[in-house]
Amino acid sequence: MRGVKAVLFDLFDTLVEFRNDRLHVVSLDGREIRSSSPVLYELFKGRWPEVPFETFHRAFVGSWEDVRAEREIDDREVTADVRFQRLFARLGIADAPLEALRGLVATHARQLLRCMECPEANRDLLKRVGARYPLGLVSNFDHAATAWTALEQFELRPCFRSIVISAEVGVRKPRREIFQRALNELRVEPADALFVGDDFRADVVGARRMGLTAVWLDRGRSQPVDGVVPDHTIKELGELEALL
Ligand SMILES: [Mg+2]
């Protein structure tokens, strides 16, 4: 593509898929949902056996809702450590030792990693695109170590010249700062960069606002935002190469 000097990617649900069906099923209020809470509870109840699973699970889901609400205020990242502090707060546990919190965070991270999958085709595409352009990665993720482990595990890390994870910079897409960090590391101007991601608000709104060319990977899970038009919309990541 004329004028493009660097290509930047979102990570989750763009390059790496998230397989929810690898999590345990939790039945609650007549509904079945997939959650990492059963595995977390096994660890948790060793120290707090008096708290029933249902109470734990509701607090676990509630802590996620707390974090989402906090993020919505100004797109500041709320890390996994803080999320689990909210969990303890909801359970009325004021004196949770740091090691208990760390144990839950690490166990949760392992659960998430088990669910991640990088299709071979995505890695191959990155290698081909990477042979033509310097690549950047800008990810909204609340636990940096997990994102780095996923990048190592799927052998994606060497593909990128710049990797920026929200948990490390403190703000999330669509905030300008997180894109700017990657552009600085790639030494390109926004107008010379193309960004591809699946989340309309984070990826398309963020990239457009910064003046990058925005490619929306529309996987049917994210709603467009009024007044914002992506430069290109694709249904499969493989369609990206035809645009470049
Ligand atoms: Mg995504």
PDB file of C-alpha atoms and ligand atoms in Angstrom:
ATOM      1  CA  MET A   1       0.000   0.000   0.000  1.00  0.00           C
ATOM      2  CA  ARG A   2       1.330   3.423  -0.954  1.00  0.00           C
ATOM      3  CA  GLY A   3       2.588   5.437   1.935  1.00  0.00           C
ATOM      4  CA  VAL A   4       2.574   2.598   4.463  1.00  0.00           C
ATOM      5  CA  LYS A   5       5.930   2.249   6.195  1.00  0.00           C
ATOM      6  CA  ALA A   6       4.901   0.084   9.167  1.00  0.00           C
ATOM      7  CA  VAL A   7       2.087  -2.302  10.036  1.00  0.00           C
ATOM      8  CA  LEU A   8       0.728  -2.580  13.560  1.00  0.00           C
ATOM      9  CA  PHE A   9      -1.456  -5.318  14.987  1.00  0.00           C
ATOM     10  CA  ASP A  10      -3.769  -5.929  17.874  1.00  0.00           C
ATOM     11  CA  LEU A  11      -2.997  -9.235  19.644  1.00  0.00           C
ATOM     12  CA  PHE A  12      -6.059 -10.976  21.071  1.00  0.00           C
ATOM     13  CA  ASP A  13      -8.828 -12.035  18.710  1.00  0.00           C
ATOM     14  CA  THR A  14      -6.713 -10.659  15.869  1.00  0.00           C
ATOM     15  CA  LEU A  15      -3.549 -12.792  15.910  1.00  0.00           C
ATOM     16  CA  VAL A  16      -4.231 -15.041  18.883  1.00  0.00           C
ATOM     17  CA  GLU A  17      -7.632 -16.643  19.329  1.00  0.00           C
ATOM     18  CA  PHE A  18      -9.252 -17.133  22.682  1.00  0.00           C
ATOM     19  CA  ARG A  19     -10.910 -20.534  23.115  1.00  0.00           C
ATOM     20  CA  ASN A  20     -13.469 -20.110  25.867  1.00  0.00           C
ATOM     21  CA  ASP A  21     -14.565 -23.705  25.479  1.00  0.00           C
ATOM     22  CA  ARG A  22     -11.373 -24.812  27.232  1.00  0.00           C
ATOM     23  CA  LEU A  23     -12.587 -23.299  30.505  1.00  0.00           C
ATOM     24  CA  HIS A  24     -14.727 -25.138  33.051  1.00  0.00           C
ATOM     25  CA  VAL A  25     -18.504 -24.870  32.903  1.00  0.00           C
ATOM     26  CA  VAL A  26     -20.147 -23.131  35.848  1.00  0.00           C
ATOM     27  CA  SER A  27     -23.894 -23.582  36.393  1.00  0.00           C
ATOM     28  CA  LEU A  28     -25.457 -20.732  38.281  1.00  0.00           C
ATOM     29  CA  ASP A  29     -29.005 -19.332  38.357  1.00  0.00           C
ATOM     30  CA  GLY A  30     -30.035 -21.808  35.671  1.00  0.00           C
ATOM     31  CA  ARG A  31     -27.336 -20.568  33.304  1.00  0.00           C
ATOM     32  CA  GLU A  32     -24.154 -22.246  32.212  1.00  0.00           C
ATOM     33  CA  ILE A  33     -21.091 -20.125  31.654  1.00  0.00           C
ATOM     34  CA  ARG A  34     -17.415 -20.829  31.052  1.00  0.00           C
ATOM     35  CA  SER A  35     -15.090 -19.495  33.714  1.00  0.00           C
ATOM     36  CA  SER A  36     -11.698 -19.933  35.320  1.00  0.00           C
ATOM     37  CA  SER A  37     -13.361 -19.565  38.731  1.00  0.00           C
ATOM     38  CA  PRO A  38     -13.602 -23.341  39.549  1.00  0.00           C
ATOM     39  CA  VAL A  39      -9.814 -23.720  39.252  1.00  0.00           C
ATOM     40  CA  LEU A  40      -9.216 -20.482  41.181  1.00  0.00           C
ATOM     41  CA  TYR A  41     -11.600 -21.615  43.896  1.00  0.00           C
ATOM     42  CA  GLU A  42      -9.614 -24.836  44.427  1.00  0.00           C
ATOM     43  CA  LEU A  43      -6.654 -22.667  45.402  1.00  0.00           C
ATOM     44  CA  PHE A  44      -8.716 -20.100  47.297  1.00  0.00           C
ATOM     45  CA  LYS A  45     -10.594 -22.567  49.519  1.00  0.00           C
ATOM     46  CA  GLY A  46      -7.323 -23.946  50.896  1.00  0.00           C
ATOM     47  CA  ARG A  47      -7.089 -20.717  52.897  1.00  0.00           C
ATOM     48  CA  TRP A  48     -10.724 -19.642  53.133  1.00  0.00           C
ATOM     49  CA  PRO A  49     -12.763 -22.900  53.247  1.00  0.00           C
ATOM     50  CA  GLU A  50     -15.739 -21.130  54.859  1.00  0.00           C
ATOM     51  CA  VAL A  51     -16.505 -19.189  51.656  1.00  0.00           C
ATOM     52  CA  PRO A  52     -18.780 -21.280  49.379  1.00  0.00           C
ATOM     53  CA  PHE A  53     -18.004 -21.566  45.684  1.00  0.00           C
ATOM     54  CA  GLU A  54     -21.095 -19.635  44.652  1.00  0.00           C
ATOM     55  CA  THR A  55     -20.084 -16.641  46.785  1.00  0.00           C
ATOM     56  CA  PHE A  56     -16.568 -16.792  45.381  1.00  0.00           C
ATOM     57  CA  HIS A  57     -17.791 -17.034  41.809  1.00  0.00           C
ATOM     58  CA  ARG A  58     -20.182 -14.080  42.169  1.00  0.00           C
ATOM     59  CA  ALA A  59     -17.376 -11.972  43.642  1.00  0.00           C
ATOM     60  CA  PHE A  60     -15.058 -13.084  40.831  1.00  0.00           C
ATOM     61  CA  VAL A  61     -17.566 -12.002  38.169  1.00  0.00           C
ATOM     62  CA  GLY A  62     -18.330  -8.831  40.137  1.00  0.00           C
ATOM     63  CA  SER A  63     -14.653  -7.924  40.354  1.00  0.00           C
ATOM     64  CA  TRP A  64     -14.482  -8.068  36.561  1.00  0.00           C
ATOM     65  CA  GLU A  65     -17.493  -5.774  36.303  1.00  0.00           C
ATOM     66  CA  ASP A  66     -15.822  -3.371  38.753  1.00  0.00           C
ATOM     67  CA  VAL A  67     -12.715  -3.282  36.588  1.00  0.00           C
ATOM     68  CA  ARG A  68     -14.669  -2.760  33.392  1.00  0.00           C
ATOM     69  CA  ALA A  69     -16.493   0.181  34.933  1.00  0.00           C
ATOM     70  CA  GLU A  70     -13.213   1.678  36.154  1.00  0.00           C
ATOM     71  CA  ARG A  71     -11.651   1.314  32.719  1.00  0.00           C
ATOM     72  CA  GLU A  72     -14.590   2.938  31.011  1.00  0.00           C
ATOM     73  CA  ILE A  73     -14.011   6.201  32.866  1.00  0.00           C
ATOM     74  CA  ASP A  74     -10.787   7.106  31.078  1.00  0.00           C
ATOM     75  CA  ASP A  75      -9.341   3.952  29.488  1.00  0.00           C
ATOM     76  CA  ARG A  76      -6.688   3.640  32.126  1.00  0.00           C
ATOM     77  CA  GLU A  77      -5.546   0.031  32.482  1.00  0.00           C
ATOM     78  CA  VAL A  78      -6.595  -1.748  35.651  1.00  0.00           C
ATOM     79  CA  THR A  79      -4.175  -4.629  36.101  1.00  0.00           C
ATOM     80  CA  ALA A  80      -4.970  -8.206  37.072  1.00  0.00           C
ATOM     81  CA  ASP A  81      -3.426  -7.572  40.517  1.00  0.00           C
ATOM     82  CA  VAL A  82      -5.929  -4.788  41.141  1.00  0.00           C
ATOM     83  CA  ARG A  83      -8.768  -6.936  39.790  1.00  0.00           C
ATOM     84  CA  PHE A  84      -7.974  -9.613  42.382  1.00  0.00           C
ATOM     85  CA  GLN A  85      -7.768  -6.967  45.107  1.00  0.00           C
ATOM     86  CA  ARG A  86     -11.340  -6.042  44.108  1.00  0.00           C
ATOM     87  CA  LEU A  87     -12.261  -9.721  44.430  1.00  0.00           C
ATOM     88  CA  PHE A  88     -10.991  -9.840  48.017  1.00  0.00           C
ATOM     89  CA  ALA A  89     -12.753  -6.559  48.777  1.00  0.00           C
ATOM     90  CA  ARG A  90     -16.045  -7.994  47.510  1.00  0.00           C
ATOM     91  CA  LEU A  91     -15.546 -11.031  49.734  1.00  0.00           C
ATOM     92  CA  GLY A  92     -14.886  -8.795  52.749  1.00  0.00           C
ATOM     93  CA  ILE A  93     -11.356 -10.169  53.143  1.00  0.00           C
ATOM     94  CA  ALA A  94      -9.222  -7.231  54.228  1.00  0.00           C
ATOM     95  CA  ASP A  95      -6.062  -9.081  55.256  1.00  0.00           C
ATOM     96  CA  ALA A  96      -5.350 -11.279  52.235  1.00  0.00           C
ATOM     97  CA  PRO A  97      -1.614 -12.015  52.114  1.00  0.00           C
ATOM     98  CA  LEU A  98       0.183 -10.892  48.972  1.00  0.00           C
ATOM     99  CA  GLU A  99       1.158 -14.487  48.206  1.00  0.00           C
ATOM    100  CA  ALA A 100      -2.540 -15.496  48.099  1.00  0.00           C
ATOM    101  CA  LEU A 101      -3.261 -12.690  45.645  1.00  0.00           C
ATOM    102  CA  ARG A 102      -0.239 -13.562  43.515  1.00  0.00           C
ATOM    103  CA  GLY A 103      -1.267 -17.232  43.530  1.00  0.00           C
ATOM    104  CA  LEU A 104      -4.705 -16.397  42.162  1.00  0.00           C
ATOM    105  CA  VAL A 105      -3.302 -14.027  39.545  1.00  0.00           C
ATOM    106  CA  ALA A 106      -0.810 -16.679  38.372  1.00  0.00           C
ATOM    107  CA  THR A 107      -3.443 -19.437  38.317  1.00  0.00           C
ATOM    108  CA  HIS A 108      -5.817 -17.211  36.367  1.00  0.00           C
ATOM    109  CA  ALA A 109      -3.030 -16.405  33.909  1.00  0.00           C
ATOM    110  CA  ARG A 110      -2.347 -20.122  33.369  1.00  0.00           C
ATOM    111  CA  GLN A 111      -6.046 -20.680  32.684  1.00  0.00           C
ATOM    112  CA  LEU A 112      -6.058 -17.928  30.077  1.00  0.00           C
ATOM    113  CA  LEU A 113      -2.896 -19.249  28.428  1.00  0.00           C
ATOM    114  CA  ARG A 114      -4.525 -22.669  28.102  1.00  0.00           C
ATOM    115  CA  CYS A 115      -7.306 -20.999  26.108  1.00  0.00           C
ATOM    116  CA  MET A 116      -5.047 -19.170  23.691  1.00  0.00           C
ATOM    117  CA  GLU A 117      -4.335 -20.459  20.237  1.00  0.00           C
ATOM    118  CA  CYS A 118      -2.415 -18.921  17.350  1.00  0.00           C
ATOM    119  CA  PRO A 119      -3.430 -20.309  13.955  1.00  0.00           C
ATOM    120  CA  GLU A 120      -0.432 -21.283  11.848  1.00  0.00           C
ATOM    121  CA  ALA A 121      -1.816 -19.116   9.032  1.00  0.00           C
ATOM    122  CA  ASN A 122      -1.601 -16.008  11.240  1.00  0.00           C
ATOM    123  CA  ARG A 123       2.032 -16.647  12.087  1.00  0.00           C
ATOM    124  CA  ASP A 124       2.853 -17.270   8.430  1.00  0.00           C
ATOM    125  CA  LEU A 125       1.088 -14.057   7.442  1.00  0.00           C
ATOM    126  CA  LEU A 126       3.074 -12.112  10.044  1.00  0.00           C
ATOM    127  CA  LYS A 127       6.310 -13.493   8.655  1.00  0.00           C
ATOM    128  CA  ARG A 128       5.394 -12.508   5.100  1.00  0.00           C
ATOM    129  CA  VAL A 129       4.178  -9.028   6.059  1.00  0.00           C
ATOM    130  CA  GLY A 130       7.170  -8.675   8.375  1.00  0.00           C
ATOM    131  CA  ALA A 131       9.519  -9.312   5.457  1.00  0.00           C
ATOM    132  CA  ARG A 132       8.108  -6.181   3.787  1.00  0.00           C
ATOM    133  CA  TYR A 133       7.389  -3.828   6.712  1.00  0.00           C
ATOM    134  CA  PRO A 134       8.546  -3.308  10.280  1.00  0.00           C
ATOM    135  CA  LEU A 135       5.788  -4.633  12.548  1.00  0.00           C
ATOM    136  CA  GLY A 136       4.356  -3.336  15.805  1.00  0.00           C
ATOM    137  CA  LEU A 137       1.986  -4.841  18.336  1.00  0.00           C
ATOM    138  CA  VAL A 138      -0.344  -2.818  20.571  1.00  0.00           C
ATOM    139  CA  SER A 139      -2.366  -4.908  22.989  1.00  0.00           C
ATOM    140  CA  ASN A 140      -4.958  -4.159  25.642  1.00  0.00           C
ATOM    141  CA  PHE A 141      -4.188  -6.738  28.283  1.00  0.00           C
ATOM    142  CA  ASP A 142      -4.233  -6.506  32.060  1.00  0.00           C
ATOM    143  CA  HIS A 143      -1.343  -8.860  32.820  1.00  0.00           C
ATOM    144  CA  ALA A 144       1.817  -8.119  30.892  1.00  0.00           C
ATOM    145  CA  ALA A 145       3.642 -11.355  31.806  1.00  0.00           C
ATOM    146  CA  THR A 146       0.811 -13.431  30.326  1.00  0.00           C
ATOM    147  CA  ALA A 147       0.879 -11.494  27.066  1.00  0.00           C
ATOM    148  CA  TRP A 148       4.673 -11.889  26.851  1.00  0.00           C
ATOM    149  CA  THR A 149       4.392 -15.628  27.593  1.00  0.00           C
ATOM    150  CA  ALA A 150       1.796 -15.989  24.828  1.00  0.00           C
ATOM    151  CA  LEU A 151       4.072 -14.145  22.402  1.00  0.00           C
ATOM    152  CA  GLU A 152       6.959 -16.475  23.290  1.00  0.00           C
ATOM    153  CA  GLN A 153       4.818 -19.581  23.239  1.00  0.00           C
ATOM    154  CA  PHE A 154       3.489 -18.853  19.766  1.00  0.00           C
ATOM    155  CA  GLU A 155       6.892 -17.657  18.512  1.00  0.00           C
ATOM    156  CA  LEU A 156       5.464 -14.259  17.628  1.00  0.00           C
ATOM    157  CA  ARG A 157       7.905 -12.138  19.570  1.00  0.00           C
ATOM    158  CA  PRO A 158      10.690 -12.036  16.948  1.00  0.00           C
ATOM    159  CA  CYS A 159       8.187 -10.823  14.346  1.00  0.00           C
ATOM    160  CA  PHE A 160       7.817  -7.421  16.026  1.00  0.00           C
ATOM    161  CA  ARG A 161      10.095  -4.440  16.292  1.00  0.00           C
ATOM    162  CA  SER A 162       7.798  -2.839  18.861  1.00  0.00           C
ATOM    163  CA  ILE A 163       5.539  -4.541  21.420  1.00  0.00           C
ATOM    164  CA  VAL A 164       3.374  -2.373  23.672  1.00  0.00           C
ATOM    165  CA  ILE A 165       1.039  -3.870  26.276  1.00  0.00           C
ATOM    166  CA  SER A 166      -1.468  -1.712  28.143  1.00  0.00           C
ATOM    167  CA  ALA A 167      -0.570  -3.200  31.535  1.00  0.00           C
ATOM    168  CA  GLU A 168       2.942  -1.820  31.042  1.00  0.00           C
ATOM    169  CA  VAL A 169       2.009   1.674  29.898  1.00  0.00           C
ATOM    170  CA  GLY A 170      -0.989   2.145  32.192  1.00  0.00           C
ATOM    171  CA  VAL A 171      -3.456   3.161  29.482  1.00  0.00           C
ATOM    172  CA  ARG A 172      -5.500   1.202  26.983  1.00  0.00           C
ATOM    173  CA  LYS A 173      -6.458   1.666  23.362  1.00  0.00           C
ATOM    174  CA  PRO A 174      -8.113   3.860  22.133  1.00  0.00           C
ATOM    175  CA  ARG A 175      -5.874   6.263  24.131  1.00  0.00           C
ATOM    176  CA  ARG A 176      -3.277   8.026  22.007  1.00  0.00           C
ATOM    177  CA  GLU A 177      -0.333   7.361  24.311  1.00  0.00           C
ATOM    178  CA  ILE A 178      -0.298   3.621  23.725  1.00  0.00           C
ATOM    179  CA  PHE A 179      -0.268   3.999  19.932  1.00  0.00           C
ATOM    180  CA  GLN A 180       2.295   6.778  20.179  1.00  0.00           C
ATOM    181  CA  ARG A 181       4.672   4.549  22.130  1.00  0.00           C
ATOM    182  CA  ALA A 182       4.663   1.971  19.321  1.00  0.00           C
ATOM    183  CA  LEU A 183       5.011   4.625  16.593  1.00  0.00           C
ATOM    184  CA  ASN A 184       8.000   6.118  18.424  1.00  0.00           C
ATOM    185  CA  GLU A 185       9.659   2.728  18.703  1.00  0.00           C
ATOM    186  CA  LEU A 186       9.015   2.071  15.014  1.00  0.00           C
ATOM    187  CA  ARG A 187      10.125   5.611  14.136  1.00  0.00           C
ATOM    188  CA  VAL A 188       7.177   6.250  11.850  1.00  0.00           C
ATOM    189  CA  GLU A 189       4.600   9.004  11.627  1.00  0.00           C
ATOM    190  CA  PRO A 190       0.940   8.061  12.194  1.00  0.00           C
ATOM    191  CA  ALA A 191       0.079   8.787   8.538  1.00  0.00           C
ATOM    192  CA  ASP A 192       2.677   6.208   7.471  1.00  0.00           C
ATOM    193  CA  ALA A 193       1.294   3.414   9.639  1.00  0.00           C
ATOM    194  CA  LEU A 194      -1.534   0.934   9.251  1.00  0.00           C
ATOM    195  CA  PHE A 195      -3.265  -0.666  12.225  1.00  0.00           C
ATOM    196  CA  VAL A 196      -5.360  -3.821  12.143  1.00  0.00           C
ATOM    197  CA  GLY A 197      -7.569  -5.014  14.978  1.00  0.00           C
ATOM    198  CA  ASP A 198     -10.918  -6.599  15.775  1.00  0.00           C
ATOM    199  CA  ASP A 199     -12.283  -4.252  18.433  1.00  0.00           C
ATOM    200  CA  PHE A 200     -13.968  -1.289  16.789  1.00  0.00           C
ATOM    201  CA  ARG A 201     -13.721   1.134  19.677  1.00  0.00           C
ATOM    202  CA  ALA A 202     -10.212   0.225  20.820  1.00  0.00           C
ATOM    203  CA  ASP A 203      -8.614  -0.448  17.462  1.00  0.00           C
ATOM    204  CA  VAL A 204     -10.509   1.468  14.777  1.00  0.00           C
ATOM    205  CA  VAL A 205     -11.499   4.536  16.807  1.00  0.00           C
ATOM    206  CA  GLY A 206      -8.043   4.647  18.386  1.00  0.00           C
ATOM    207  CA  ALA A 207      -6.145   4.291  15.123  1.00  0.00           C
ATOM    208  CA  ARG A 208      -8.354   6.769  13.219  1.00  0.00           C
ATOM    209  CA  ARG A 209      -8.095   9.335  15.979  1.00  0.00           C
ATOM    210  CA  MET A 210      -4.310   9.116  15.734  1.00  0.00           C
ATOM    211  CA  GLY A 211      -4.302   9.420  11.957  1.00  0.00           C
ATOM    212  CA  LEU A 212      -3.253   5.837  11.225  1.00  0.00           C
ATOM    213  CA  THR A 213      -4.876   3.846   8.444  1.00  0.00           C
ATOM    214  CA  ALA A 214      -7.408   1.667  10.278  1.00  0.00           C
ATOM    215  CA  VAL A 215      -8.247  -1.848   9.138  1.00  0.00           C
ATOM    216  CA  TRP A 216     -11.139  -3.386  11.033  1.00  0.00           C
ATOM    217  CA  LEU A 217     -11.079  -7.157  11.332  1.00  0.00           C
ATOM    218  CA  ASP A 218     -14.833  -7.535  11.689  1.00  0.00           C
ATOM    219  CA  ARG A 219     -15.408 -10.835  13.437  1.00  0.00           C
ATOM    220  CA  GLY A 220     -18.973  -9.927  14.298  1.00  0.00           C
ATOM    221  CA  ARG A 221     -18.239  -9.392  17.988  1.00  0.00           C
ATOM    222  CA  SER A 222     -17.762  -5.635  18.085  1.00  0.00           C
ATOM    223  CA  GLN A 223     -20.175  -2.826  17.224  1.00  0.00           C
ATOM    224  CA  PRO A 224     -19.188   0.160  15.049  1.00  0.00           C
ATOM    225  CA  VAL A 225     -19.070   3.555  16.729  1.00  0.00           C
ATOM    226  CA  ASP A 226     -21.168   6.313  15.134  1.00  0.00           C
ATOM    227  CA  GLY A 227     -19.253   8.761  13.013  1.00  0.00           C
ATOM    228  CA  VAL A 228     -16.139   6.604  12.665  1.00  0.00           C
ATOM    229  CA  VAL A 229     -15.458   4.797   9.411  1.00  0.00           C
ATOM    230  CA  PRO A 230     -12.596   2.304   9.082  1.00  0.00           C
ATOM    231  CA  ASP A 231     -10.365   2.747   6.040  1.00  0.00           C
ATOM    232  CA  HIS A 232     -10.869  -0.932   5.267  1.00  0.00           C
ATOM    233  CA  THR A 233     -12.956  -3.745   6.696  1.00  0.00           C
ATOM    234  CA  ILE A 234     -11.903  -7.372   6.401  1.00  0.00           C
ATOM    235  CA  LYS A 235     -13.552 -10.549   7.662  1.00  0.00           C
ATOM    236  CA  GLU A 236     -10.409 -12.695   7.807  1.00  0.00           C
ATOM    237  CA  LEU A 237      -6.892 -11.682   8.721  1.00  0.00           C
ATOM    238  CA  GLY A 238      -5.687 -13.317   5.492  1.00  0.00           C
ATOM    239  CA  GLU A 239      -7.403 -10.522   3.528  1.00  0.00           C
ATOM    240  CA  LEU A 240      -4.897  -8.027   4.926  1.00  0.00           C
ATOM    241  CA  GLU A 241      -2.167  -8.868   2.417  1.00  0.00           C
ATOM    242  CA  ALA A 242      -4.344  -7.882  -0.525  1.00  0.00           C
ATOM    243  CA  LEU A 243      -4.553  -4.372   0.986  1.00  0.00           C
ATOM    244  CA  LEU A 244      -0.821  -3.950   1.370  1.00  0.00           C
TER     245      LEU A 244
HETATM  246 MG    MG B   1      -8.549  -7.710  20.053  1.00  0.00          MG
END
